[in-house]
DNA sequence: AGCACGCCGACT
DNA sequence: GTCGGCGTGCTC
């Protein structure tokens, strides 16, 4: 009786492939093992995701696995199940997720060789084959080739040709896999020293419920609503306890820089137990780190969303800090939301899950309240918070209201450090013709080009496309092309005029040419050399709380105009993250200049009144049937040709529209209707239940969603 | 994805 | 008449 295996390949294919497990390999072949398999004439590396003793009648030829790479599974069954659920939830290829789960330093290369057999030699001499096969045979007369190279070399029909050569036994394939051997042995680990002093007993005791959950080997979620310092204390206590229980910890943060700061601050206290994994860590270091993790020598893995895909033995705790941050969503394939991923993984591993935020995502807050896992920590006695003020001003009139100017002048004259924020990069958000309203757009993406003053170019912020700025309108010929919308550079320029004699600097990525430029710019501000620093929300990530005497936010309502049900949350997040920076001195001020002073997201964020914002937002979402009141899936079909994208969308609609319990809206153009040269057609699915949504994305549809990405909101 | 098949426009 | 465009379907 044969044994079969479902093999997931690291390709953007949403299905696995069935192979026969040859008799001798059967005892060791298990889910989580890597295998080499014949696929389209080539040999490829894949992952066994399931072993089957029997299969239904097959309508295709099931090929045998060529080689088993791991005799023991590379992934635990918990990890594999987590990946399969993640794959199912986000309709993301399991093979790609598994492939991203270990450093490329451990990945094996396929090195199979093809050569002529004796009967092949005879066939060549007697010329008893079709000419295409003969020419392929003659290539092998004097030498052997790497299989994958040979297949390409014969060109057209290469795969079919190799298959028939093999069937006739004229050629032989010597399969071999090259894995890069570990050169240096793992360095011995220094004696483990963990600082025993407890940072803040009080904060930790308030989170007693969370601490007690550790070690129970049960899935227990928590939403920790607390300020950053209070959260840190609790995280430390939790990590410490997990380590004492010999459990591993996964610590996720939205951004690499935060992780680096975490390492600087906590690394020493946690001893050598901590492993930082992110894209800036070198491959060699990642490989060593990975080995230490599998060895149980490192028990804490910290990193951004991608760190979620790190197999960890005895995982007992997952922390997702700043959980409201949308950077947790991975947009490029394999697509996943690390928040949902953390949830699925904690469930599978029976671990404790801690979401932490000062102003949680509405969806998570509601879930936590409803299911009673919200832990609110009241603030410690903090440094003097800033006086918060809203100044009503329309963007069209002038950049700054006279009151804003007065406050600015006063702060600067007293040598106070000032930060100013806008959420537009560059000089102007876009350029337009005053006469005919023509707006130059990106050739690859359907968005207006941003005007970048520094190099007198118009650039696309999505794909980087740029062209020299035009002064004459290509449509009506007028010379009335003007920049519109204040970007960081334009704000800085305007400030220089108003605050003559003061140093004003812009902070955003395009301004920095050399590595280190950014740090120098920050240093100039922190040392007081720069009077006013202007930046986007990005700047806030580099400034510590309570370090500015005056923070001015310009027109946060730009976010509110986005066609996104989360715009309110984004606005609240934007304002709150900047409000944190102001304070420390008695006369510190936080100013928001806006045309919508009464919008609930703006007003509540300025007051720091999360609960009232939450109530308003919940009402709005309930009224309009948005998550968390429905599960929403946004399916975007992308293709170079608009027709293909639309056809796929229609095919999908035909299928999804017939499912009971879901509303399908669209197809329509996606908010970014063209991106990097690809047309984007969107469908929105609103579903009451997960089961109905699951039906749409069930196995029956696997592979039938070409070029589509799915984003699930719940 | 990547590749081969198939069916319609401008050319040695 | 063919070369090649890309639209279509498949990979166990």
XYZ file of C-alpha atoms (C1' of nucleotides) in Angstrom:
738
model
C 0.000 0.000 0.000
C 1.434 3.322 -1.020
C 1.864 6.359 1.133
C 1.199 9.820 -0.287
C 2.303 13.268 0.751
C 0.860 16.735 0.193
C 3.800 18.955 -0.615
C 3.708 22.758 -0.432
C 6.154 24.454 -2.748
C 7.598 27.922 -2.135
C 5.712 29.386 -5.080
C 2.866 31.869 -5.122
C 0.467 28.972 -5.556
C -2.324 28.509 -3.141
C -2.377 24.763 -3.306
C -0.227 21.817 -2.427
C 0.800 18.975 -4.728
C 0.365 15.271 -4.183
C 3.346 12.935 -4.428
C 3.914 9.271 -3.811
C 6.312 8.540 -0.983
C 8.653 5.750 -2.140
C 8.596 2.719 0.124
C 12.038 3.219 1.724
C 11.280 6.834 2.628
C 7.845 6.124 4.063
C 8.862 5.502 7.685
C 10.639 8.849 7.973
C 8.515 11.056 5.768
C 6.454 13.241 8.081
C 4.698 16.585 7.955
C 7.287 19.325 8.451
C 10.039 17.554 6.507
C 11.586 19.106 3.438
C 11.622 17.081 0.259
C 13.040 17.329 -3.243
C 10.335 16.678 -5.799
C 10.080 16.572 -9.576
C 7.993 19.514 -10.690
C 7.624 20.461 -14.344
C 10.758 18.559 -15.283
C 12.867 20.317 -12.654
C 13.665 19.230 -9.161
C 12.323 21.570 -6.502
C 12.441 21.817 -2.762
C 9.099 21.622 -0.970
C 7.595 20.924 2.420
C 5.471 17.951 3.413
C 2.317 19.359 4.965
C 0.345 16.142 5.223
C 0.832 12.401 4.948
C -1.979 10.334 3.482
C -2.405 6.579 3.692
C -5.003 6.593 0.984
C -6.152 9.004 -1.669
C -9.308 9.268 -3.726
C -9.090 8.263 -7.362
C -6.607 10.503 -9.118
C -7.076 12.160 -12.466
C -3.395 12.952 -12.832
C -0.122 11.097 -12.730
C 1.248 11.253 -9.224
C 5.049 11.444 -9.246
C 7.246 10.055 -6.526
C 9.219 12.212 -4.107
C 12.872 12.218 -5.234
C 14.502 12.672 -1.911
C 13.776 13.315 1.702
C 15.943 16.166 2.975
C 15.097 16.058 6.659
C 14.837 12.762 8.436
C 13.273 14.593 11.368
C 10.647 17.282 10.762
C 12.118 20.759 10.511
C 8.933 22.207 11.991
C 6.920 21.035 14.965
C 3.339 19.996 14.376
C 2.184 23.071 16.333
C 4.226 25.334 14.084
C 3.078 23.584 10.949
C -0.560 23.791 11.998
C -0.096 27.463 12.774
C 1.347 28.069 9.304
C -1.495 26.166 7.657
C -4.065 28.199 9.568
C -2.258 31.429 8.743
C -2.152 30.345 5.123
C -5.852 29.596 5.194
C -6.784 32.824 6.987
C -4.958 35.113 4.591
C -5.122 32.938 1.551
C -1.373 33.019 1.486
C 0.758 30.193 0.049
C 1.851 27.834 2.832
C 5.044 26.969 0.948
C 6.125 30.601 0.956
C 5.309 30.989 4.637
C 7.355 27.904 5.478
C 10.147 29.075 3.245
C 10.238 32.382 5.134
C 10.423 30.511 8.438
C 14.136 29.902 8.474
C 17.152 31.859 7.273
C 18.374 31.321 3.758
C 21.684 30.192 5.220
C 19.919 26.956 6.044
C 18.201 26.614 2.753
C 19.341 23.830 0.486
C 20.218 24.165 -3.152
C 19.093 21.696 -5.726
C 22.121 20.338 -7.625
C 20.901 17.362 -9.624
C 22.968 16.216 -12.599
C 21.719 14.656 -15.788
C 23.920 12.380 -17.877
C 23.712 9.840 -20.681
C 23.127 6.136 -19.999
C 24.541 3.327 -22.133
C 21.230 2.795 -23.863
C 21.094 6.528 -24.449
C 24.492 6.357 -26.113
C 23.254 3.524 -28.281
C 20.114 5.456 -29.199
C 22.239 8.415 -30.170
C 24.486 6.276 -32.397
C 21.571 4.524 -34.068
C 19.667 7.806 -34.395
C 16.451 5.990 -33.511
C 14.693 9.018 -32.038
C 13.052 12.252 -33.024
C 15.552 14.923 -33.978
C 14.716 17.125 -31.003
C 15.513 14.281 -28.647
C 18.670 13.440 -30.575
C 20.025 16.949 -30.296
C 19.331 16.870 -26.566
C 21.131 13.541 -26.336
C 24.114 14.842 -28.282
C 24.519 17.674 -25.807
C 25.142 15.060 -23.174
C 27.576 13.049 -25.296
C 30.705 14.483 -23.748
C 29.565 15.904 -20.459
C 26.808 15.927 -17.909
C 24.729 18.968 -17.038
C 22.962 20.327 -14.048
C 19.382 19.165 -14.554
C 17.675 22.523 -14.139
C 20.233 24.161 -16.441
C 19.839 21.422 -19.042
C 16.057 21.778 -19.050
C 16.407 25.480 -19.762
C 19.176 24.916 -22.312
C 17.116 22.698 -24.608
C 14.600 25.487 -24.578
C 11.139 24.825 -25.868
C 9.605 21.615 -24.595
C 12.648 21.062 -22.441
C 10.568 19.637 -19.659
C 8.658 17.243 -21.868
C 11.902 16.215 -23.616
C 13.648 15.412 -20.359
C 10.607 13.491 -19.176
C 10.596 11.311 -22.287
C 14.364 10.812 -22.204
C 14.006 9.637 -18.650
C 11.118 7.366 -19.502
C 13.157 5.720 -22.274
C 16.009 5.356 -19.748
C 18.405 7.113 -22.116
C 19.457 9.530 -19.445
C 19.993 9.244 -15.733
C 19.459 11.936 -13.163
C 21.735 11.871 -10.190
C 19.857 13.755 -7.575
C 21.819 15.727 -5.087
C 21.092 18.472 -2.668
C 23.711 20.884 -1.509
C 23.292 22.304 1.914
C 25.750 24.833 3.166
C 27.571 23.248 6.034
C 27.951 25.031 9.327
C 31.554 26.200 9.204
C 32.280 27.607 12.607
C 30.895 25.641 15.530
C 28.504 27.597 17.702
C 30.408 29.707 20.132
C 29.887 28.675 23.743
C 27.273 30.720 25.504
C 28.447 32.975 28.326
C 27.169 32.098 31.746
C 23.580 33.207 31.878
C 23.143 36.255 34.045
C 19.791 37.830 34.396
C 19.275 40.911 36.424
C 17.002 39.970 39.262
C 15.936 43.439 40.316
C 12.336 44.029 39.456
C 11.780 47.311 37.664
C 8.376 48.200 38.990
C 6.646 45.884 41.391
C 3.503 47.956 41.346
C 2.913 47.869 37.612
C 3.607 44.170 37.518
C 1.296 43.410 40.396
C -1.505 45.118 38.530
C -0.899 42.691 35.734
C -1.026 39.746 38.112
C -3.637 37.981 36.043
C -1.284 37.928 33.087
C 1.621 36.684 35.167
C -0.468 33.911 36.617
C -1.538 32.778 33.182
C 2.042 31.885 32.319
C 2.973 28.280 32.660
C -0.605 27.012 32.590
C -0.135 25.632 29.122
C -3.352 27.154 27.954
C -4.202 29.706 25.292
C -4.945 32.875 27.243
C -5.147 36.226 25.462
C -4.783 39.640 27.103
C -5.051 43.176 25.900
C -2.797 45.328 28.001
C -3.912 48.926 27.828
C -1.138 50.935 29.402
C 1.387 53.658 28.737
C 4.691 52.677 27.237
C 6.767 52.724 30.453
C 4.149 50.702 32.316
C 3.974 48.192 29.492
C 7.713 47.789 29.437
C 7.799 46.953 33.119
C 5.111 44.360 32.670
C 6.741 42.865 29.596
C 9.956 42.510 31.507
C 8.223 40.761 34.385
C 6.433 38.443 31.960
C 9.553 37.607 30.005
C 11.447 36.976 33.194
C 8.812 34.579 34.460
C 8.596 32.760 31.137
C 12.342 32.229 31.176
C 12.186 30.892 34.700
C 9.589 28.404 33.446
C 11.972 27.433 30.633
C 9.579 28.732 28.053
C 10.416 30.738 24.953
C 9.117 34.210 24.231
C 8.240 35.951 21.001
C 8.295 39.729 21.271
C 6.917 41.644 18.309
C 7.163 45.356 17.666
C 6.001 47.273 14.623
C 9.379 48.546 13.607
C 13.041 47.572 13.494
C 14.220 50.703 15.273
C 11.995 49.934 18.226
C 13.447 46.435 18.367
C 16.966 47.822 18.362
C 16.049 50.124 21.225
C 14.483 47.199 23.068
C 17.690 45.254 22.662
C 19.846 48.129 23.910
C 17.654 48.606 26.921
C 16.708 45.057 27.848
C 19.365 42.926 26.229
C 21.729 43.145 29.197
C 19.017 42.447 31.710
C 17.863 39.389 29.873
C 21.377 38.052 29.489
C 22.362 36.350 26.264
C 18.919 34.919 25.922
C 17.710 37.450 23.439
C 17.766 37.034 19.693
C 17.006 39.881 17.344
C 15.722 38.833 13.956
C 14.971 41.330 11.235
C 15.995 42.321 7.763
C 18.995 44.373 8.893
C 20.624 41.427 10.638
C 23.158 39.731 8.365
C 22.375 36.308 6.949
C 25.287 34.737 8.791
C 24.168 36.219 12.089
C 20.584 35.163 11.453
C 21.759 31.656 10.835
C 23.719 31.574 14.079
C 20.764 33.070 15.928
C 18.429 30.518 14.454
C 20.706 27.710 15.533
C 20.858 29.127 19.059
C 17.068 29.300 19.147
C 16.602 25.697 18.011
C 19.251 24.706 20.542
C 17.176 26.321 23.284
C 20.114 28.549 24.075
C 18.229 31.690 23.146
C 14.732 31.890 24.438
C 13.603 35.389 23.501
C 13.082 36.354 19.891
C 12.411 40.044 19.260
C 11.660 41.586 15.923
C 9.086 43.071 13.581
C 6.173 41.165 12.033
C 8.464 38.779 10.151
C 9.769 37.461 13.492
C 6.358 35.807 13.874
C 7.637 33.218 11.413
C 10.338 31.854 13.691
C 9.914 28.318 14.949
C 10.539 28.314 18.692
C 10.593 25.300 20.984
C 8.346 25.554 24.071
C 6.775 28.843 23.094
C 4.923 30.106 26.141
C 4.414 33.819 25.557
C 3.794 36.066 22.584
C 3.830 39.824 23.041
C 2.578 42.152 20.318
C 3.538 45.662 21.348
C 1.929 48.789 19.865
C -0.641 46.434 18.480
C -2.628 49.271 16.877
C 0.179 49.858 14.378
C -0.745 48.846 10.859
C 2.849 47.897 10.091
C 1.836 44.504 11.476
C 0.233 43.861 8.161
C 2.529 42.285 5.600
C 1.351 43.478 2.190
C 3.699 41.580 -0.094
C 3.446 37.867 -0.616
C 3.214 35.942 1.626
C 0.488 38.222 2.954
C -0.458 38.038 6.624
C -1.421 40.177 9.585
C 1.040 39.435 12.367
C -1.628 40.272 14.969
C -4.000 37.601 13.758
C -0.971 35.409 13.177
C 0.123 35.837 16.791
C -3.376 34.892 17.868
C -3.398 31.739 15.747
C 0.056 30.774 16.868
C -0.675 31.293 20.570
C -3.793 29.149 20.145
C -1.851 26.398 18.471
C 1.023 26.507 20.977
C -1.299 26.918 23.979
C 0.591 30.055 24.900
C -0.181 33.350 26.587
C -0.812 36.185 24.167
C -0.358 39.819 25.175
C -1.434 42.657 22.921
C -0.088 45.927 24.274
C -1.070 49.475 23.427
C -1.941 52.775 24.994
C -4.774 53.235 22.510
C -5.667 49.803 21.162
C -7.164 49.034 17.819
C -10.942 49.313 18.037
C -11.441 45.725 16.908
C -9.149 44.330 19.587
C -10.553 46.588 22.287
C -14.071 45.398 21.618
C -13.024 41.769 21.536
C -11.155 42.223 24.813
C -14.060 43.911 26.539
C -16.541 41.372 25.294
C -14.450 38.368 26.244
C -13.121 39.872 29.391
C -9.412 39.910 28.688
C -8.748 43.615 28.940
C -6.151 44.624 31.486
C -5.987 48.365 32.037
C -3.033 49.749 33.928
C -3.491 53.268 35.190
C -0.646 55.611 34.509
C 2.130 56.040 36.946
C 2.787 59.543 38.174
C 4.187 61.019 35.050
C 6.145 64.069 34.195
C 4.027 67.121 33.581
C 1.859 66.468 30.522
C 1.674 69.198 27.941
C -1.196 71.622 27.671
C -3.173 70.479 24.634
C -4.851 72.961 22.367
C -6.790 72.878 19.120
C -6.519 75.812 16.763
C -9.142 75.963 14.052
C -7.710 76.778 10.682
C -8.488 75.917 7.075
C -5.615 74.615 5.009
C -6.591 76.771 2.035
C -6.202 80.107 3.751
C -2.560 80.109 4.772
C -0.317 77.531 6.316
C -0.430 78.839 9.861
C -3.063 80.539 11.945
C -1.933 83.726 13.696
C -2.319 82.026 17.075
C -0.089 79.175 15.966
C 2.487 81.697 14.799
C 2.350 83.552 18.104
C 2.877 80.343 20.106
C 5.699 79.307 17.807
C 7.460 82.662 18.074
C 7.190 82.646 21.812
C 8.616 79.133 22.134
C 11.463 79.824 19.763
C 12.347 83.102 21.452
C 12.684 81.188 24.710
C 14.959 78.650 23.038
C 12.470 75.819 23.480
C 12.836 72.745 21.286
C 9.997 72.696 18.764
C 8.706 69.825 16.640
C 6.257 70.286 13.830
C 4.371 67.526 12.040
C 2.509 67.188 8.803
C 1.722 63.926 7.094
C 2.853 64.853 3.653
C 6.354 64.207 2.504
C 8.237 66.213 -0.087
C 7.517 69.790 -0.967
C 4.024 69.703 -2.363
C 1.561 66.832 -2.258
C 0.909 67.288 -5.945
C 1.191 69.742 -8.798
C -1.822 71.036 -10.648
C -2.765 73.449 -13.388
C -4.667 76.445 -12.125
C -6.554 76.796 -15.380
C -7.603 73.310 -16.419
C -6.932 71.429 -13.159
C -4.648 68.931 -14.862
C -2.604 66.921 -12.351
C 0.540 65.036 -13.458
C 0.267 61.415 -12.398
C 2.643 58.511 -12.087
C 2.950 56.401 -15.224
C 2.882 53.172 -13.207
C 0.553 54.074 -10.370
C -2.669 55.988 -10.494
C -1.657 58.733 -8.099
C -0.576 62.365 -8.410
C 3.177 62.882 -8.414
C 4.644 64.549 -5.373
C 6.787 67.615 -5.987
C 10.239 67.231 -4.499
C 11.853 70.632 -4.382
C 15.358 69.484 -3.649
C 15.980 67.925 -7.026
C 13.248 69.800 -8.869
C 11.473 66.592 -9.717
C 8.051 65.114 -9.353
C 8.211 61.687 -7.759
C 5.826 58.834 -7.057
C 5.859 57.817 -3.444
C 4.801 54.272 -4.227
C 7.144 53.164 -6.980
C 9.795 55.881 -7.037
C 9.067 56.921 -10.613
C 10.130 60.500 -11.201
C 10.392 63.116 -13.885
C 11.508 66.740 -14.027
C 8.925 69.217 -12.839
C 6.915 70.835 -15.619
C 6.048 74.525 -15.738
C 3.769 74.423 -18.724
C 0.550 72.477 -18.603
C 0.727 69.635 -21.174
C -3.034 69.750 -21.579
C -3.991 73.412 -21.921
C -0.565 74.949 -22.436
C -0.918 77.507 -19.680
C 2.039 78.328 -17.531
C 0.014 77.976 -14.374
C 1.347 74.771 -12.881
C 1.487 75.130 -9.131
C 2.365 72.932 -6.200
C -0.550 72.218 -3.906
C -0.703 70.762 -0.403
C 1.973 71.488 2.148
C 4.723 68.895 2.383
C 7.483 68.774 4.986
C 9.873 70.859 2.869
C 7.310 73.536 2.110
C 6.348 73.782 5.764
C 10.025 74.174 6.703
C 10.460 76.871 4.092
C 7.419 78.778 5.287
C 8.660 78.565 8.866
C 12.023 79.983 7.860
C 10.180 83.021 6.521
C 8.049 83.474 9.605
C 10.791 82.778 12.111
C 13.586 84.690 10.405
C 17.024 83.935 11.720
C 16.016 80.615 13.248
C 17.289 77.236 12.107
C 14.548 75.089 10.658
C 15.243 71.609 9.339
C 13.216 68.993 7.473
C 13.236 65.389 8.581
C 12.187 62.789 6.043
C 13.889 60.042 4.137
C 14.363 61.886 0.837
C 16.450 64.555 2.573
C 19.038 62.065 3.781
C 21.530 61.000 1.159
C 24.254 59.299 3.142
C 23.983 56.817 5.968
C 24.314 58.738 9.208
C 22.639 61.857 7.833
C 19.500 61.050 9.747
C 21.326 60.586 13.048
C 23.183 63.876 12.521
C 19.915 65.643 11.846
C 18.461 64.218 15.069
C 21.595 65.146 17.008
C 21.375 68.744 15.826
C 17.834 68.909 17.111
C 18.558 67.206 20.426
C 21.592 69.415 21.103
C 19.531 72.533 20.473
C 21.366 73.518 17.330
C 18.150 73.216 15.313
C 15.318 75.383 16.600
C 12.464 73.726 14.760
C 12.427 70.241 13.259
C 9.689 69.478 10.747
C 8.768 65.906 9.920
C 6.123 63.259 9.303
C 4.921 60.613 11.758
C 8.154 58.782 10.991
C 10.063 61.384 13.003
C 8.003 60.548 16.091
C 9.542 57.092 16.187
C 12.950 58.601 16.859
C 12.029 61.132 19.522
C 11.544 60.008 23.086
C 8.382 60.970 24.948
C 8.405 64.232 26.905
C 11.321 65.701 25.055
C 9.772 68.650 23.246
C 8.380 71.821 24.768
C 6.187 72.522 21.819
C 4.716 70.067 19.342
C 2.605 71.416 16.500
C 0.507 69.080 14.325
C -0.766 70.451 11.048
C -3.999 69.257 9.460
C -4.326 65.675 10.723
C -7.602 65.504 8.770
C -5.740 64.503 5.625
C -5.987 60.928 6.909
C -9.736 61.300 7.392
C -10.183 61.816 3.674
C -8.851 58.328 2.933
C -11.431 55.833 1.670
C -10.773 53.532 4.601
C -13.045 52.628 7.485
C -10.018 52.804 9.757
C -9.277 56.458 9.002
C -10.585 57.542 12.410
C -8.307 55.117 14.188
C -5.345 56.203 12.068
C -6.010 59.839 12.906
C -6.299 59.079 16.604
C -3.067 57.102 16.399
C -1.283 59.870 14.487
C -2.231 62.602 16.964
C -1.633 60.482 20.068
C 1.797 59.334 18.968
C 2.811 62.997 18.620
C 1.151 64.130 21.805
C 3.389 61.783 23.766
C 6.430 63.745 22.658
C 5.353 67.012 24.263
C 5.881 67.530 27.950
C 8.514 67.389 30.605
C 8.454 71.090 31.384
C 5.699 73.085 33.053
C 4.992 75.239 30.041
C 4.997 72.440 27.448
C 2.341 72.760 24.775
C 0.723 70.497 22.210
C -1.022 72.286 19.370
C -3.190 70.730 16.697
C -4.105 73.037 13.872
C -7.065 71.635 12.008
C -10.074 72.512 9.925
C -12.107 69.846 11.785
C -11.689 70.707 15.449
C -14.843 68.829 16.381
C -14.244 65.592 14.574
C -14.378 62.928 17.263
C -11.032 61.376 16.348
C -9.271 64.754 16.443
C -10.943 66.134 19.547
C -10.652 62.941 21.584
C -7.017 62.385 20.645
C -6.088 65.930 21.671
C -7.865 65.432 25.004
C -6.294 61.988 25.350
C -9.765 60.578 25.856
C -9.510 57.110 24.371
C -12.743 55.775 25.807
C -14.890 58.467 24.267
C -13.147 57.960 20.933
C -13.733 54.232 21.275
C -17.439 54.716 21.964
C -17.896 57.037 18.981
C -15.940 54.764 16.706
C -17.844 51.688 17.809
C -21.118 53.480 17.076
C -19.959 54.457 13.637
C -18.721 51.007 12.759
C -21.822 49.337 14.060
C -24.001 51.737 12.104
C -22.174 51.132 8.845
C -21.573 47.436 9.427
C -17.820 47.598 9.508
C -15.472 45.359 11.498
C -15.587 44.299 14.270
C -19.310 43.957 13.568
C -18.662 42.046 10.384
C -15.688 40.224 9.021
C -14.540 42.095 5.974
C -12.287 40.766 3.271
C -10.783 43.019 0.666
C -9.754 41.075 -2.397
C -7.529 42.935 -4.829
C -6.853 41.466 -8.246
C -3.690 42.776 -9.820
C -2.509 42.372 -13.349
C -0.581 44.201 -15.978
C -3.695 44.105 -18.076
C -6.833 45.712 -16.689
C -9.004 43.226 -18.574
C -7.333 40.203 -17.019
C -7.629 41.675 -13.540
C -11.296 42.433 -14.178
C -11.958 38.971 -15.591
C -10.422 37.297 -12.553
C -12.501 39.562 -10.357
C -15.638 38.577 -12.247
C -14.788 34.869 -12.042
C -14.314 35.248 -8.336
C -17.545 37.189 -7.977
C -19.446 34.445 -9.774
C -18.202 32.000 -7.185
C -18.345 34.193 -4.076
C -21.682 35.790 -4.912
C -23.391 32.442 -4.681
C -22.315 31.798 -1.107
C -25.017 32.371 1.488
C -24.388 34.765 4.338
C -22.014 37.118 2.588
C -22.411 40.426 0.812
C -20.050 40.992 -2.051
C -19.503 44.589 -3.127
C -17.865 45.385 -6.422
C -15.909 44.717 -8.490
C -14.613 48.257 -8.572
C -11.323 50.048 -8.943
C -9.169 49.735 -5.844
C -8.320 53.003 -4.032
C -4.929 52.730 -5.699
C -6.289 51.728 -9.066
C -2.848 51.311 -10.553
C 0.291 50.421 -8.646
C 3.745 49.714 -10.057
C 2.320 49.219 -13.499
C -0.410 46.839 -12.402
C -4.097 47.510 -12.585
C -6.005 46.816 -9.414
C -9.599 45.705 -9.234
C -11.172 45.257 -5.867
C -14.006 43.314 -4.282
C -15.237 43.815 -0.762
C -16.819 40.968 1.106
C -18.750 41.554 4.275
C -19.656 38.490 6.222
C -21.489 37.916 9.479
C -19.569 34.795 10.287
C -16.195 33.348 9.714
C -17.749 30.121 8.436
C -19.408 31.852 5.515
C -16.178 33.609 4.634
C -14.253 30.374 5.005
C -16.559 28.824 2.468
C -15.395 31.355 -0.098
C -11.753 30.761 0.585
C -12.060 27.016 1.037
C -9.961 24.347 -0.572
C -12.268 24.092 -3.553
C -11.006 27.425 -4.716
C -7.304 26.866 -4.131
C -5.303 28.019 -7.042
C -8.266 29.752 -8.619
C -7.322 33.228 -7.476
C -4.569 34.336 -9.811
C -2.816 37.532 -8.839
C -5.179 38.238 -5.982
C -4.290 39.436 -2.553
C -6.727 39.177 0.290
C -6.839 41.380 3.326
C -9.044 40.222 6.132
C -10.388 42.617 8.744
C -12.257 41.275 11.725
C 5.626 32.355 -10.645
C 6.988 30.360 -15.032
C 6.040 28.108 -19.073
C 3.730 26.186 -23.167
C -0.261 26.192 -25.829
C -3.362 28.643 -28.925
C -5.362 32.039 -31.690
C -5.291 36.921 -34.260
C -2.255 41.355 -36.448
C 2.138 43.387 -39.362
C 5.956 41.801 -41.856
C 10.974 39.286 -44.011
C 1.924 32.868 -46.251
C 4.753 33.041 -40.979
C 6.610 35.636 -36.563
C 5.070 37.044 -32.268
C 1.746 39.390 -29.444
C -0.485 38.059 -24.938
C -4.621 35.675 -23.141
C -5.428 30.955 -20.857
C -4.546 27.103 -18.258
C -1.488 23.924 -15.653
C 2.061 22.384 -12.655
C 1.239 16.451 -8.568
